[in-house]
Short mmCIF file of C-alpha atoms in Angstrom, two decimals:
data_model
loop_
_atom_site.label_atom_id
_atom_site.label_comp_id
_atom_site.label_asym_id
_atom_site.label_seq_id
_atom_site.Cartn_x
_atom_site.Cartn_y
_atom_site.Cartn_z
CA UNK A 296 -4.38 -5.48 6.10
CA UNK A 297 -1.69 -8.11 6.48
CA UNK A 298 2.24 -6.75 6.19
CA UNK A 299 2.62 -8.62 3.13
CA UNK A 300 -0.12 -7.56 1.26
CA UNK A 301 0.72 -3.56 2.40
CA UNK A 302 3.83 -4.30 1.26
CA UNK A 303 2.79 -5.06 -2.61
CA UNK A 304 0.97 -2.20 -2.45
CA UNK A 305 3.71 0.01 -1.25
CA UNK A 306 6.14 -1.46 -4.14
CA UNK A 307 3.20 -0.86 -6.55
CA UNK A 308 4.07 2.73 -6.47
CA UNK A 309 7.41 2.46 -7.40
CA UNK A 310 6.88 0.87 -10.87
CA UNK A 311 5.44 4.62 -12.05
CA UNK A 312 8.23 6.28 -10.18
CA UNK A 313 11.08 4.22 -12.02
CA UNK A 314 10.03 3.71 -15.36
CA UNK A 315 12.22 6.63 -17.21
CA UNK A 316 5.76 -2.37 -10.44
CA UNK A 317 6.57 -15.94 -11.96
CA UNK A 318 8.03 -14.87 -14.55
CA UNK A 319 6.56 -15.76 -17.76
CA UNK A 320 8.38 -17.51 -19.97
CA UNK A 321 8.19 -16.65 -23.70
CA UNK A 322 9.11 -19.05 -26.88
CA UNK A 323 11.41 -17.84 -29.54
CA UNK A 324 8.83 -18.76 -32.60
CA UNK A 325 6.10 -16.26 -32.83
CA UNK A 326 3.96 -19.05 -34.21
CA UNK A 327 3.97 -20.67 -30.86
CA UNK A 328 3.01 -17.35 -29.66
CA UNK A 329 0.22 -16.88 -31.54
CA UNK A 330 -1.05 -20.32 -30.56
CA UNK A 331 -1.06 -19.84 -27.33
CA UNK A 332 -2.68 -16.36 -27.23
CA UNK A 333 -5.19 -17.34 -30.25
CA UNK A 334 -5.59 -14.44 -32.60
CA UNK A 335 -9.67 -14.24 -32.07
CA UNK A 336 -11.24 -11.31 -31.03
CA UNK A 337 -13.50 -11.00 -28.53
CA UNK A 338 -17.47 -11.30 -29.48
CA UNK A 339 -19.01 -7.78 -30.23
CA UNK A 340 -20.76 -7.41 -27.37
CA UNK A 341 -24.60 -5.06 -27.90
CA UNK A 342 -25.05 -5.71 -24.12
CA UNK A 343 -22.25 -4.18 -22.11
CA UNK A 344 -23.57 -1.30 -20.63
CA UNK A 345 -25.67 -3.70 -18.44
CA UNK A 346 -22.53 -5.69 -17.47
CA UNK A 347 -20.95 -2.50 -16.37
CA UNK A 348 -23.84 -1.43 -14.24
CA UNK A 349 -24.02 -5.10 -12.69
CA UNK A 350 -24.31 -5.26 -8.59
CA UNK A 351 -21.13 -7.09 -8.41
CA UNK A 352 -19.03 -5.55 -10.77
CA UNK A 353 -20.22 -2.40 -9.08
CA UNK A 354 -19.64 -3.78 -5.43
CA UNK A 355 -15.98 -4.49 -7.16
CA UNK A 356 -15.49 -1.01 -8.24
CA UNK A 357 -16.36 0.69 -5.21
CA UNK A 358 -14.08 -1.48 -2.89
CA UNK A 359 -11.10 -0.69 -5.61
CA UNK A 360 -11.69 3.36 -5.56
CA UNK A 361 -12.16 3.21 -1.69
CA UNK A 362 -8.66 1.11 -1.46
CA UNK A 363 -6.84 3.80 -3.91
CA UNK A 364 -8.31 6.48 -2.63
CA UNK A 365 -7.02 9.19 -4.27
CA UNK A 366 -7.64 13.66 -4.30
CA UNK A 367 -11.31 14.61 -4.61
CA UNK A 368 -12.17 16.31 -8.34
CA UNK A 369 -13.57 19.27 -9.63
CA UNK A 370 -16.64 18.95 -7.41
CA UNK A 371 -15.08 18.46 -4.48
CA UNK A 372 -16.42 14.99 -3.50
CA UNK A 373 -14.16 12.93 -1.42
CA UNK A 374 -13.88 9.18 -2.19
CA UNK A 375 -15.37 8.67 1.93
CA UNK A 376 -18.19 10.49 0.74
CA UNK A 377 -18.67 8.36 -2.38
CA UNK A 378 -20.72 5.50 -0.78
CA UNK A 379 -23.36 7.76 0.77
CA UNK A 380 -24.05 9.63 -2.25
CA UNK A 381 -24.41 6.43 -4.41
CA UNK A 382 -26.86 5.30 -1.78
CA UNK A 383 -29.12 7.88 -3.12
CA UNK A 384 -28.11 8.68 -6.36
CA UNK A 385 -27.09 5.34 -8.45
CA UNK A 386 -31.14 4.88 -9.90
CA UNK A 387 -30.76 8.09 -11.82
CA UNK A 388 -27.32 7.50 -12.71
CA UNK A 389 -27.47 4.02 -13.53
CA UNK A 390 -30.11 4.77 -15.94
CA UNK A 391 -28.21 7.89 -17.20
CA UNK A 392 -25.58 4.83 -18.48
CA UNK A 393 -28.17 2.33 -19.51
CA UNK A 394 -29.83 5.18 -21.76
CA UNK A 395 -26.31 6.83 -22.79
CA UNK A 396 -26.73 10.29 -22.27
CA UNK A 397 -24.61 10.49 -18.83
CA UNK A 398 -21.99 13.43 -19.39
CA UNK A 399 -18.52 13.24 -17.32
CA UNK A 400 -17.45 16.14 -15.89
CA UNK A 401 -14.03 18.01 -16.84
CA UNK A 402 -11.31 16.61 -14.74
CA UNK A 403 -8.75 18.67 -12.70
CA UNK A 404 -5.34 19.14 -13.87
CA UNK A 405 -2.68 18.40 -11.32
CA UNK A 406 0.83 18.53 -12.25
CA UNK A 407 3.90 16.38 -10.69
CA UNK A 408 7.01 16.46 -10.75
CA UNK A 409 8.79 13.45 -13.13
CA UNK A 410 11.75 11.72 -11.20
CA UNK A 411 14.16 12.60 -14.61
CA UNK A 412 12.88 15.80 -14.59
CA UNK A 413 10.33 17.92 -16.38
CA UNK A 414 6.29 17.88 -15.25
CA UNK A 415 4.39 14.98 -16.09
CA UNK A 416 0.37 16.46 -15.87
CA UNK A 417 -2.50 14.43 -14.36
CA UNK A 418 -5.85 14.57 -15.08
CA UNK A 419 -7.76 13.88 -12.06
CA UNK A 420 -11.33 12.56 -12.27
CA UNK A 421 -14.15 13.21 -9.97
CA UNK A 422 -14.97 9.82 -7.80
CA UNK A 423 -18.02 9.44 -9.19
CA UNK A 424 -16.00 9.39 -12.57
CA UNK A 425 -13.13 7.23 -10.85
CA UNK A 426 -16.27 4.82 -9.73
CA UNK A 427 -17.75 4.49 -13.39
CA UNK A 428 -14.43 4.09 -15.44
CA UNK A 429 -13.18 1.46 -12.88
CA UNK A 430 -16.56 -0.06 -13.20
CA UNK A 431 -15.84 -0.13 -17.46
CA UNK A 432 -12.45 -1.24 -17.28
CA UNK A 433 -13.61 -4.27 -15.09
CA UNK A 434 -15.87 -5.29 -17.81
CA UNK A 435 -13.49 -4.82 -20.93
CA UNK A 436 -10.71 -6.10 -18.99
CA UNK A 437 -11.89 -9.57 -18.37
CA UNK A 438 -12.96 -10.25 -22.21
CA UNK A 439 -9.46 -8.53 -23.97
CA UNK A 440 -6.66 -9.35 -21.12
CA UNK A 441 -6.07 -12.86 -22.90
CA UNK A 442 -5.93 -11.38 -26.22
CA UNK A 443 -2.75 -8.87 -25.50
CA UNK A 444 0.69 -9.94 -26.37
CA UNK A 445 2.71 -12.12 -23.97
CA UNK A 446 5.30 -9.35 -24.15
CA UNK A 447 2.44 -6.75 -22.65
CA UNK A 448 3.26 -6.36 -18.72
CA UNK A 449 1.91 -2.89 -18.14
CA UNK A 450 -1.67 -3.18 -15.94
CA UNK A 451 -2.84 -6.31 -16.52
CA UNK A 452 -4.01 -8.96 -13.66
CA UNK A 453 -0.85 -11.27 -12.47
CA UNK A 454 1.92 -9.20 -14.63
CA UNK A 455 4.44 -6.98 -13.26
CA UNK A 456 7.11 -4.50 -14.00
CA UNK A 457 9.34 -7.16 -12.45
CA UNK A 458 8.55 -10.00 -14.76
CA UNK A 459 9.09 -7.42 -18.00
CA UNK A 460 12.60 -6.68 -16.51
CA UNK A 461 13.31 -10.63 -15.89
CA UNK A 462 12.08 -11.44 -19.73
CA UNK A 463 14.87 -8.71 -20.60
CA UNK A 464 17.50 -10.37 -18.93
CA UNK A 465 16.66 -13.73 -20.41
CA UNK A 466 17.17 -12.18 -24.35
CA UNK A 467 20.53 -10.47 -23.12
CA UNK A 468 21.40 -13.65 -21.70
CA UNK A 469 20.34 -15.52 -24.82
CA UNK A 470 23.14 -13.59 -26.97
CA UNK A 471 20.41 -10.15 -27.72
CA UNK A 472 23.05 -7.99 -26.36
CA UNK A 473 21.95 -4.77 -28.01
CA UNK A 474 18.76 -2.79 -27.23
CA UNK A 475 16.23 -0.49 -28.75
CA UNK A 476 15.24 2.01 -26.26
CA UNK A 477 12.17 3.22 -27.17
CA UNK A 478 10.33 6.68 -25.94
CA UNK A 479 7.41 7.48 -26.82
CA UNK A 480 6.86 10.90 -26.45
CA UNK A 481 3.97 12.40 -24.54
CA UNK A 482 2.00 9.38 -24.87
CA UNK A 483 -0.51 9.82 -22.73
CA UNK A 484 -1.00 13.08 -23.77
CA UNK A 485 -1.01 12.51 -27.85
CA UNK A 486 -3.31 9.79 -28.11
CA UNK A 487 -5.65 10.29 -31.15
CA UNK A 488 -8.95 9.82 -30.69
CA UNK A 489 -10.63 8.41 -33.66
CA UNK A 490 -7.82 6.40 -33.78
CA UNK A 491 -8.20 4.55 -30.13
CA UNK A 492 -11.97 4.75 -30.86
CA UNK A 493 -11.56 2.55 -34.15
CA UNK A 494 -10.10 0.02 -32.13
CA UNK A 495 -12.52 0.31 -29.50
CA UNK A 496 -15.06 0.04 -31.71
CA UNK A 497 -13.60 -3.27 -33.29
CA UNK A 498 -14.25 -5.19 -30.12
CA UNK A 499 -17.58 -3.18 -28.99
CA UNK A 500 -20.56 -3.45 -30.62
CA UNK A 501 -22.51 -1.46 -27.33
CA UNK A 502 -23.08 2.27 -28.77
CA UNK A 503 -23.90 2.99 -25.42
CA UNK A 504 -20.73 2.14 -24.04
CA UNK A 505 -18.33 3.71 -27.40
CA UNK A 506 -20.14 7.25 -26.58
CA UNK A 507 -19.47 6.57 -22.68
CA UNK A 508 -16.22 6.78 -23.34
CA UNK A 509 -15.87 8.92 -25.70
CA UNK A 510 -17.02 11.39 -23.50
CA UNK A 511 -14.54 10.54 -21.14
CA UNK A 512 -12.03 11.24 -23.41
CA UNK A 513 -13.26 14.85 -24.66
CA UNK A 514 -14.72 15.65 -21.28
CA UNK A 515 -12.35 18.72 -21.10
CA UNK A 516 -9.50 19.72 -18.29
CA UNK A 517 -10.29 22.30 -15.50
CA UNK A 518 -7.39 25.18 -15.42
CA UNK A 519 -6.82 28.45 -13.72
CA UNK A 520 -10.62 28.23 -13.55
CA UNK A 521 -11.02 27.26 -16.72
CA UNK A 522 -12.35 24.57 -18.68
CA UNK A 523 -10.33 23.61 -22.04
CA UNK A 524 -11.59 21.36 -24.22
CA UNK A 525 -8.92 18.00 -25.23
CA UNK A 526 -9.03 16.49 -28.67
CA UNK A 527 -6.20 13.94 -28.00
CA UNK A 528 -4.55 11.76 -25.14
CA UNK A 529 -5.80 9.93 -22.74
CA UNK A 530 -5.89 11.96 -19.16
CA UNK A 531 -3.00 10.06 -16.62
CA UNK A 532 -5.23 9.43 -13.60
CA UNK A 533 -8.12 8.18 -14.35
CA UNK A 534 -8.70 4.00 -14.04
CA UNK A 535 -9.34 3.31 -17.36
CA UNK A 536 -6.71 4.97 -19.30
CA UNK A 537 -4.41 2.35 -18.84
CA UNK A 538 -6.39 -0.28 -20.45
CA UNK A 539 -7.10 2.16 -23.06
CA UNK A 540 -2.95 2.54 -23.43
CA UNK A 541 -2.86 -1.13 -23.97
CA UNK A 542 -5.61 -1.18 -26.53
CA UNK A 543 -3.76 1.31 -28.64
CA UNK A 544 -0.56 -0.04 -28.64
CA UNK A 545 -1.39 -3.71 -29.12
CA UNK A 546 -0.78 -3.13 -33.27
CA UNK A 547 2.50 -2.30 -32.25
CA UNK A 548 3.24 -5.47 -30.20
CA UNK A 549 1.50 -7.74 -33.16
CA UNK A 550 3.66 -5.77 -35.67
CA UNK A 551 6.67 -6.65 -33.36
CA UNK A 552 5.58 -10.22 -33.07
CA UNK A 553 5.20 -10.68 -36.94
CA UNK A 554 8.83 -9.50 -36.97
CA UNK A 555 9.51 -12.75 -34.61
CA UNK A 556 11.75 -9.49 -32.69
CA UNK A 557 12.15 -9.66 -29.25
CA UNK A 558 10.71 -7.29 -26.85
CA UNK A 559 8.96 -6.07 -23.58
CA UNK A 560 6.85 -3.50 -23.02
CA UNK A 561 5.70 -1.77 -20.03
CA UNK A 562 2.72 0.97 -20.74
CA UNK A 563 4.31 3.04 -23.06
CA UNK A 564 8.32 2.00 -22.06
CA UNK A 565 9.40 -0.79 -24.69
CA UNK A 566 12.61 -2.15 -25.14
CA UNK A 567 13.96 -4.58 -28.35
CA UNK A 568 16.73 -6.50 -28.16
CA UNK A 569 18.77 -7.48 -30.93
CA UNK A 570 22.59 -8.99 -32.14
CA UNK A 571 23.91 -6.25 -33.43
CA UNK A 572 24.01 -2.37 -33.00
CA UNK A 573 23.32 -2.40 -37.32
CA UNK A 574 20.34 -4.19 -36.92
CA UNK A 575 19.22 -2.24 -34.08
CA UNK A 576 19.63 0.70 -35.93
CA UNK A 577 17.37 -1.09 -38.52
CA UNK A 578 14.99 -1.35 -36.14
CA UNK A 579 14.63 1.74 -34.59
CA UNK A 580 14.07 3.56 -37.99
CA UNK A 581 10.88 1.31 -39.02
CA UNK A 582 9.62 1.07 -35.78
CA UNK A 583 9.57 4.92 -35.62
CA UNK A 584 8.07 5.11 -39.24
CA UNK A 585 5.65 2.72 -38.18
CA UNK A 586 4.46 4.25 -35.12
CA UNK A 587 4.62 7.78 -36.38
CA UNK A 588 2.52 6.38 -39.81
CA UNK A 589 0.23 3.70 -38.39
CA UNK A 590 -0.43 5.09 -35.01
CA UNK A 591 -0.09 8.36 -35.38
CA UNK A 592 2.66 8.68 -32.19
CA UNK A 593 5.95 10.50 -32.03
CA UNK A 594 8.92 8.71 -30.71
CA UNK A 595 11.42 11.23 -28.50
CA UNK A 596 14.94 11.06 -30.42
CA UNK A 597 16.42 12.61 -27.24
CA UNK A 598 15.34 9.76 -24.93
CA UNK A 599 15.64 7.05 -27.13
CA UNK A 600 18.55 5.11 -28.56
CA UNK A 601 20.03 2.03 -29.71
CA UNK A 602 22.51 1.14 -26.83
CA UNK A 603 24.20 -1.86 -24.61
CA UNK A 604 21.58 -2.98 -22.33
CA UNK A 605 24.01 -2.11 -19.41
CA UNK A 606 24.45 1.66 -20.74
CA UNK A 607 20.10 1.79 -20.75
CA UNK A 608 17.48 1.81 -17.68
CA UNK A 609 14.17 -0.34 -17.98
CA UNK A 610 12.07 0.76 -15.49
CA UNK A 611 14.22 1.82 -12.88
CA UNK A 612 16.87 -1.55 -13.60
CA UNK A 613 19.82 -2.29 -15.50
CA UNK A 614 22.56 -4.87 -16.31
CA UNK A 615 25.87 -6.03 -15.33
CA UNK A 616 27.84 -6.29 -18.17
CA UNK A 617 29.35 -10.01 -18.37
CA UNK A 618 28.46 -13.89 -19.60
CA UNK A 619 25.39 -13.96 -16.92
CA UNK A 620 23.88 -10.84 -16.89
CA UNK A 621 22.34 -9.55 -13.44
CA UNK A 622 20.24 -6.50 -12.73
CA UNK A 623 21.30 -4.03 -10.49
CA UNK A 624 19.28 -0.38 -9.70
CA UNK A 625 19.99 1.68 -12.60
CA UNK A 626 22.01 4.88 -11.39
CA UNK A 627 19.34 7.11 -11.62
CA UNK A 628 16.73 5.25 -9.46
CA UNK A 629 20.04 5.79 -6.47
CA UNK A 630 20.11 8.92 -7.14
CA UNK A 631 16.41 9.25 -6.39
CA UNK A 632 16.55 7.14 -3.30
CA UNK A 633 19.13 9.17 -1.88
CA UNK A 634 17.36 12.19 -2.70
CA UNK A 635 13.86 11.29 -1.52
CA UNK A 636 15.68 10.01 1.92
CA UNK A 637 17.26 13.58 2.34
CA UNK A 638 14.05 14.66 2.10
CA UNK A 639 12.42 12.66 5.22
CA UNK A 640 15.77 12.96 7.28
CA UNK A 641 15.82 16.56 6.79
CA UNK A 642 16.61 19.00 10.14
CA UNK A 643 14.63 21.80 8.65
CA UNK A 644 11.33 19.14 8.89
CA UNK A 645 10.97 20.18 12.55
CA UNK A 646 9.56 16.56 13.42
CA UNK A 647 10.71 13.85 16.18
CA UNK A 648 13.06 10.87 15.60
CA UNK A 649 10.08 8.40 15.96
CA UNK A 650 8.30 10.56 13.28
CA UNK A 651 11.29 10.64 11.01
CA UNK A 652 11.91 6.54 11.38
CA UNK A 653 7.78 6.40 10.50
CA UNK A 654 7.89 8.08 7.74
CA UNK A 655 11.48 6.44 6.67
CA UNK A 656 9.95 3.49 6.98
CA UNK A 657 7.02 3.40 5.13
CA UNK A 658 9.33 4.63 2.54
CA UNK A 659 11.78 1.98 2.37
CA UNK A 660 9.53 -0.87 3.08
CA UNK A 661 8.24 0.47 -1.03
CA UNK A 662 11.26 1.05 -2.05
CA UNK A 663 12.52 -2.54 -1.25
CA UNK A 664 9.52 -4.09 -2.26
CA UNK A 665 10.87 -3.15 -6.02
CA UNK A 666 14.17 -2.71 -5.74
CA UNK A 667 14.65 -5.79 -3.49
CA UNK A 668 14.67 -7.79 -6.55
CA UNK A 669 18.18 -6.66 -7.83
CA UNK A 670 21.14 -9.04 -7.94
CA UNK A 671 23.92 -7.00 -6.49
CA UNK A 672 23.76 -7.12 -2.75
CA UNK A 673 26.77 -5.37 -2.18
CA UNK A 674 24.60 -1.58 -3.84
CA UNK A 675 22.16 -2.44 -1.19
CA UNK A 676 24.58 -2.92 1.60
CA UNK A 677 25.75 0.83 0.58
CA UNK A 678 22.76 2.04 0.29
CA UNK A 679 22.01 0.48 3.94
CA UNK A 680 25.22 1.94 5.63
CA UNK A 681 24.53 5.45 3.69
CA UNK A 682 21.27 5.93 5.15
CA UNK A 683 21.92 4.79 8.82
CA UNK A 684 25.07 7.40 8.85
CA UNK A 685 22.70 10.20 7.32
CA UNK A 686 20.41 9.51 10.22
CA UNK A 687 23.11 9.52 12.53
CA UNK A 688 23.61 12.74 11.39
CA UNK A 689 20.14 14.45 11.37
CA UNK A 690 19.91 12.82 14.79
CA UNK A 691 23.13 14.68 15.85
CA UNK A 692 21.65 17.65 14.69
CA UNK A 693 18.79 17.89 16.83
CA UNK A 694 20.43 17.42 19.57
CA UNK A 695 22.01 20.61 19.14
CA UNK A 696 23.91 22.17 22.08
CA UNK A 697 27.21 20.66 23.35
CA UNK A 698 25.86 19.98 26.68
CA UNK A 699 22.90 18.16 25.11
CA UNK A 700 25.22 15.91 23.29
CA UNK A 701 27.07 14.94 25.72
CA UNK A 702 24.92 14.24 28.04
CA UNK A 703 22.63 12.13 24.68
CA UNK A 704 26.07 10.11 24.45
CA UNK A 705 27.16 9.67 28.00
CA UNK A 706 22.74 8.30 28.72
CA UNK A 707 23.52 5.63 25.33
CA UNK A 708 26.53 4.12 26.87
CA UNK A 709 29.60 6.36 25.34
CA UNK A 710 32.90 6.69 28.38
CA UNK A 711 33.09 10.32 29.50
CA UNK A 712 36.56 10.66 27.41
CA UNK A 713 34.81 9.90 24.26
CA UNK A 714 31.52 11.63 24.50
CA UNK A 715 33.30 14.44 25.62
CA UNK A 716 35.51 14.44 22.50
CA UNK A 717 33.11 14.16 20.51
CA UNK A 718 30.33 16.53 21.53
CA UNK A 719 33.25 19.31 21.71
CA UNK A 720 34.62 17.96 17.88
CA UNK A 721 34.49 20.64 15.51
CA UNK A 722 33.94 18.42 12.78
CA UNK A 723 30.78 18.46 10.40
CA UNK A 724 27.77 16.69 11.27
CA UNK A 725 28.23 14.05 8.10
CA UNK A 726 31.90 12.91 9.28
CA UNK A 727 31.27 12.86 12.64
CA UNK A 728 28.50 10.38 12.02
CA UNK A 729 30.91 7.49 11.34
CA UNK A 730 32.70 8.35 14.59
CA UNK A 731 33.16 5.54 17.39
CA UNK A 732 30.91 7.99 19.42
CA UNK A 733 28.26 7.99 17.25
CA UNK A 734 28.29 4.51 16.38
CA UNK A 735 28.44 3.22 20.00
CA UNK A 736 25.40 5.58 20.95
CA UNK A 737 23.31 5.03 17.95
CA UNK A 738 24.27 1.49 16.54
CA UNK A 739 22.33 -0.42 14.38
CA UNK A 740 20.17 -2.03 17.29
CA UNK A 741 19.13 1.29 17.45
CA UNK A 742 17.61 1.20 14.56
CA UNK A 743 16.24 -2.17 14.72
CA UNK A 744 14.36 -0.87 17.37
CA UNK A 745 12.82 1.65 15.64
CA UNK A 746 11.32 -0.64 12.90
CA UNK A 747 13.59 0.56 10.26
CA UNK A 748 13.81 -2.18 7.95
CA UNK A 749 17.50 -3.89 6.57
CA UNK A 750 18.01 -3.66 3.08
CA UNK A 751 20.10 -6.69 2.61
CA UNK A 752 18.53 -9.05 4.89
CA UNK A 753 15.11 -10.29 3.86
CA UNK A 754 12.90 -13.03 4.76
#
């Protein structure tokens, strides 16, 4: 895999980290919108189970769950063991979905911890499952991308978290200086069937394929040894619920566009920008009657408000408040850095300083493949000297002993006087690592040499 490709997938991870990852531009008019997008449909389709079940859009949806790879599901199969077992078993299954009676099995709940706080549960297919909703998605995906809103950047082909943030700054440049932070609450999780199902079924004319997934939907939740059944939401984890997000929520991006308002959504993060904190107030009360009466979702009051852009996050950003707005890491997304980084620099990890650079590393390289795209170099460069001195410090640590440290200082080039001064200071660990000692033994060439990437210099 080449560097720069491993690095787009490293960033990829940070876009669901951060939200609560050329730019497209959009036209004012939503007439011109509408043009461009058309406002067709796509043909009813009686034949799509057989697309779905194609050799090469098959051949496509293996290589995607092998790249992702991903925890095994309820039955235990691991995603190397996937191949083999299609070897012998796609002719049964195959014609289990051409004759639509094959049954999904529950999936396993897993529950993670949200960066904001609070548990965010995942539903976690079995491959097999993974294989066949990848396998769907790739044939629904290539007839309805085109017909999604321009303003749509959540998982679709050639949009990005980053071009979502970008079309923000352009309205807050543009004199929309007030925002409508919208939250939906537990989207994934309150869904409503019939309702995503009538919209399915608008654009699918296959019965076949509107009971497959159906069944993924209802296909129940493994717990504490338990199965439960679901009657709403769509499980987070699985490869086709995020087309399925964008299905339901396209009303609400044509209801936006008939408003000619201007917005970008992300999944389920949207933000509206207006000229005025009384007409964003205006907004935010029909958009919540709309999406409470028309689509049946809740909108959290806690989360959500009608703010200065600057005073707001959008997925993981903010702005600079002045005549050319930039964006800069929203406060939180710091906070998380720093805390994820005291993580891998830990002493109580127990692993070397090559393993601790590694893992740093690997880290940062994702973490600057989003976040690299702010315009205030000078959070970076902090960021940058703040983890280099909390490395001088776990290093410092594991050396331990006085003698150890002295003789650590005296081998990296520190005068006798020195290193002995500072091995025998009785300062803390986190001061001492801006000390001349430490810098001269462990400078930044140091780290350089260890593959830990710069923050503010990039190619």
């Amino acid at each position: 895999m080449s560097d720069k490709r491993q690095k787009n997938q490293l960033s990829l991870a940070f876009v669901e980290e951060y939200r609560g990852e050329a730019p497209n531009g959009l036209s004012g008019g939503t007439e011109s919108l509408m043009a461009k997008r058309g406002t067709e449909s796509p043909a009813i389709d009686e034949q799509l189970m057989e697309e779905v079940c194609g050799r090469e859009n098959c051949k496509r949806a293996l290589a995607r769950i092998k790249a992702n790879k991903g925890s095994a599901g309820v039955d235990g199969m691991t995603v190397q063991q996937l191949p083999e077992f299609l070897k012998q078993h796609w002719p049964v299954i195959r014609e289990q979905l051409l004759s639509g009676i094959y049954k999904p099995q529950p999936v396993k709940r897993v529950e993670i911890p949200k960066p904001d706080g609070g548990i965010r549960k995942l539903g976690i297919p079995t491959v097999l499952d993974r294989f066949i909703q990848q396998a769907v998605m790739q044939a629904l995906q290539r007839r309805w991308d085109r017909t999604f809103s321009e303003h749509s950047y959540g998982f679709r082909p050639g949009r990005s978290a980053h071009q979502a943030v970008e079309q923000a700054q352009k309205y807050i440049a543009e004199g929309y200086r007030w925002v409508v932070d919208l939250d939906l609450e537990k989207f994934f999780d309150r869904v409503n069937h019939d309702k995503l199902m009538a919209k399915i079924a608008e654009r699918v004319g296959d019965k076949r394929l509107l009971k497959l997934i159906r069944a993924f939907l209802t296909a129940g939740v493994l717990e504490d040894g338990l199965v439960n059944p679901v009657d709403e939401g769509t499980p987070q984890g699985g490869p086709l619920s995020p087309l399925l997000s964008n299905i339901m929520l396209d009303e609400f991006d044509r209801e936006l566009e008939r408003r000619g308002l201007r917005f970008a959504r992300y999944a389920d993060d949207s933000n509206i920008y207006v000229r005025s904190k009384r007409a964003g107030e205006r907004v935010m009360e029909s958009v919540k009657r709309f999406l409470t009466t028309k689509l049946k979702l809740r909108v959290n009051e806690q989360k959500s408000a009608v703010a200065r852009p600057w005073e707001r996050k959008f997925l993981g950003f903010s702005f600079t408040n002045g005549f050319k707005p930039k964006r800069r890491i929203a406060p939180q997304a710091v906070d998380r850095f720093k805390e994820r980084v005291r993580e891998l620099t830990s002493r109580t990890r127990g692993v070397s300083t090559e393993r601790m650079a590694e893992d740093l590393t690997r880290y940062l390289r994702g973490w600057l493949g989003y976040f690299g795209k702010c315009e205030t170099p000078s959070v970076l460069k902090g960021l940058e000297q703040w983890f280099r001195r909390r490395l001088r410090s776990a290093i410092w640590k594991q050396w331990k002993r006085g003698s150890t440290r002295f003789a650590e200082l005296r081998k990296r080039g520190v005068s006798r006087d020195l290193a002995a001064q500072t091995a025998g200071s009785g300062i803390g660990p986190w001061r001492l690592a801006d000390s001349p000692g430490l810098h001269i033994a462990l400078p930044n060439a140091y780290f350089h040499s260890l593959e830990i990437p710069t923050l503010t210099v990039r190619s």
